[in-house]
XYZ file of C-alpha atoms in Angstrom:
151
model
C 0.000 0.000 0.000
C 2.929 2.321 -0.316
C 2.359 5.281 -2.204
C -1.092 6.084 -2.023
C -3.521 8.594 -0.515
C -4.293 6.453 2.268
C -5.962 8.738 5.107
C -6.451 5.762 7.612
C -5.881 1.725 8.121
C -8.620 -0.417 8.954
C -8.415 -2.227 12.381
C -8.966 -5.466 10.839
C -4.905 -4.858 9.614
C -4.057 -6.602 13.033
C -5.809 -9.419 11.877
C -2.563 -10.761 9.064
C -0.809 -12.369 12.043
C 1.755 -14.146 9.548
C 2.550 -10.699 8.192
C 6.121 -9.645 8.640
C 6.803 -6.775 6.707
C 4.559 -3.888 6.390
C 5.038 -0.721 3.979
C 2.858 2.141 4.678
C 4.843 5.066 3.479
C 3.992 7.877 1.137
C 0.670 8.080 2.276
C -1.345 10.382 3.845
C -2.273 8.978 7.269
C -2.666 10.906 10.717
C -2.355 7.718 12.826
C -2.267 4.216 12.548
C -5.080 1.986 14.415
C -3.171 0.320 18.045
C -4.571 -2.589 16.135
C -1.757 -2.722 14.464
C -0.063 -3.708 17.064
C -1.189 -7.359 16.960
C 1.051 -8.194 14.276
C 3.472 -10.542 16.144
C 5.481 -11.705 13.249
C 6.427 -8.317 12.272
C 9.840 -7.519 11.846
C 9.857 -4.265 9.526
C 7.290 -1.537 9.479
C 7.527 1.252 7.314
C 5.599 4.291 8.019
C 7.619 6.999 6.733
C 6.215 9.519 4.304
C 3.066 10.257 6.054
C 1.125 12.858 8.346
C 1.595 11.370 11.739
C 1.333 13.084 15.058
C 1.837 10.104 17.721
C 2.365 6.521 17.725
C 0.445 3.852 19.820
C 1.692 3.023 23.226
C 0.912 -0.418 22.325
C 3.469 -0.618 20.017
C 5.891 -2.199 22.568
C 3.580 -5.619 21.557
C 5.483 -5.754 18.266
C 8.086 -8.410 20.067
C 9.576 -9.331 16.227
C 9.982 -5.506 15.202
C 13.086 -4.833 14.476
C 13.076 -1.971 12.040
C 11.195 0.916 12.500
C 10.735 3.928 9.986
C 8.783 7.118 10.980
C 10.840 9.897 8.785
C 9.398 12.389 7.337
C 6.218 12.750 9.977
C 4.761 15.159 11.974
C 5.948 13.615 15.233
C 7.029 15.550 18.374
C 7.455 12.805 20.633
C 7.486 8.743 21.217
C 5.991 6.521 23.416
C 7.951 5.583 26.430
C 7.080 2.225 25.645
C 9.360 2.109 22.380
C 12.021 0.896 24.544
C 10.937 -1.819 24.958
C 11.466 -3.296 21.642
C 13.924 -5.150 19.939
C 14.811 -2.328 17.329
C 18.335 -2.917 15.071
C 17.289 0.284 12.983
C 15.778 3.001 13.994
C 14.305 6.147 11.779
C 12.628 9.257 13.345
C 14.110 12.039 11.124
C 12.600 14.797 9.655
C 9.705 15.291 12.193
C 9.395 17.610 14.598
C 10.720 16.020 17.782
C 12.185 17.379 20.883
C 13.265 15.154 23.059
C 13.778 11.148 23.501
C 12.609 8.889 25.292
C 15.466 7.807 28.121
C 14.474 4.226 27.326
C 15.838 4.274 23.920
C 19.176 4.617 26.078
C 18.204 1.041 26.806
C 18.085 -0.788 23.684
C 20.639 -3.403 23.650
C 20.203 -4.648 20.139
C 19.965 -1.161 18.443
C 22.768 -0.800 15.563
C 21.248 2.456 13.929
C 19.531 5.614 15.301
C 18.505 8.038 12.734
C 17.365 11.252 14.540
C 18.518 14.422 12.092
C 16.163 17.071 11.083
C 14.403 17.406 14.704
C 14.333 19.543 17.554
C 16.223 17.415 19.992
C 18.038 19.811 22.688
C 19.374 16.780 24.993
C 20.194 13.708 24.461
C 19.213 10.440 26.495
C 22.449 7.907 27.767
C 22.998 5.222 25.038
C 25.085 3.313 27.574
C 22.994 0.723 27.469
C 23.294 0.146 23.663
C 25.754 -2.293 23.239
C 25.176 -2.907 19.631
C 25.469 0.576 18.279
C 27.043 1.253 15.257
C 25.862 4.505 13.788
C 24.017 7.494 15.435
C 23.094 10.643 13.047
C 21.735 13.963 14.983
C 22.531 16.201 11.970
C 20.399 19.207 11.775
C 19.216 19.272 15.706
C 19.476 22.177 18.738
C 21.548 19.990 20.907
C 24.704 21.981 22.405
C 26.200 18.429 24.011
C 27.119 15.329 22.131
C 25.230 11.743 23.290
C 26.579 9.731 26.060
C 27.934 6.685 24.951
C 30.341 5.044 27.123
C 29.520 2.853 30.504
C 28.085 4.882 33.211
């Protein structure tokens, strides 16, 4: 359904419980349905390219996720809960966010934060990445680097 003029999902999307990759992007959609968050076997889920605001809470029930993109949004913030999922790859830039959540400090799997083109004045630890590889804050108001090392 990529490229489209989507303006919503149906809730009956949670329903595809073997799906494991979705593509949503270049769209027009202001939210997606928490129903979405039923999809256990998803690993990718692209949402970038679209109009929204917020994302569920309930998407720390996507236990297979492991690549998330939400460029190119109109996001200013994340659910706590995004912490506590098994991310490799992660892709918030271009929205409008200002700050992250500390729990994405905490994501021991995460190779790849993509955060430029925000508002981000502060950065949360990433001590507790072990995996990381590649962080990009290009284009941000931060006025101190991320913490990286043990604490």
């Amino acid at each position: 359904v990529h490229d489209n003029q989507l303006i919503s999902l149906p809730s009956a999307i949670g329903d595809l419980s073997e799906l494991m990759r979705l593509v949503i992007s270049h769209n027009q959609l202001p939210s997606i349905p928490a129903d979405i968050c039923r999809l256990g076997k998803l690993q990718y889920l692209g949402l970038e390219h679209n109009q929204l605001t917020h994302l569920p809470g309930e998407i720390c029930q996507l236990h297979s996720l492991e690549v998330l993109n939400v460029n190119n949004n109109k996001l200013k913030s994340l659910p706590d809960s995004l912490g506590r999922l098994s991310l490799t790859q992660l892709n918030i830039s271009n929205n409008g966010i200002e700050s992250l959540p500390d729990a994405i400090g905490s994501m021991p799997r995460l190779k790849e934060l993509e955060a430029s083109h925000n508002r981000l004045t502060t950065l949360p630890s990433f001590a507790g990445c072990s995996s990381l590889q590649r962080l990009f804050f290009r284009h941000n108001r931060l006025t101190t680097g991320p913490q990286v090392g043990k604490e």
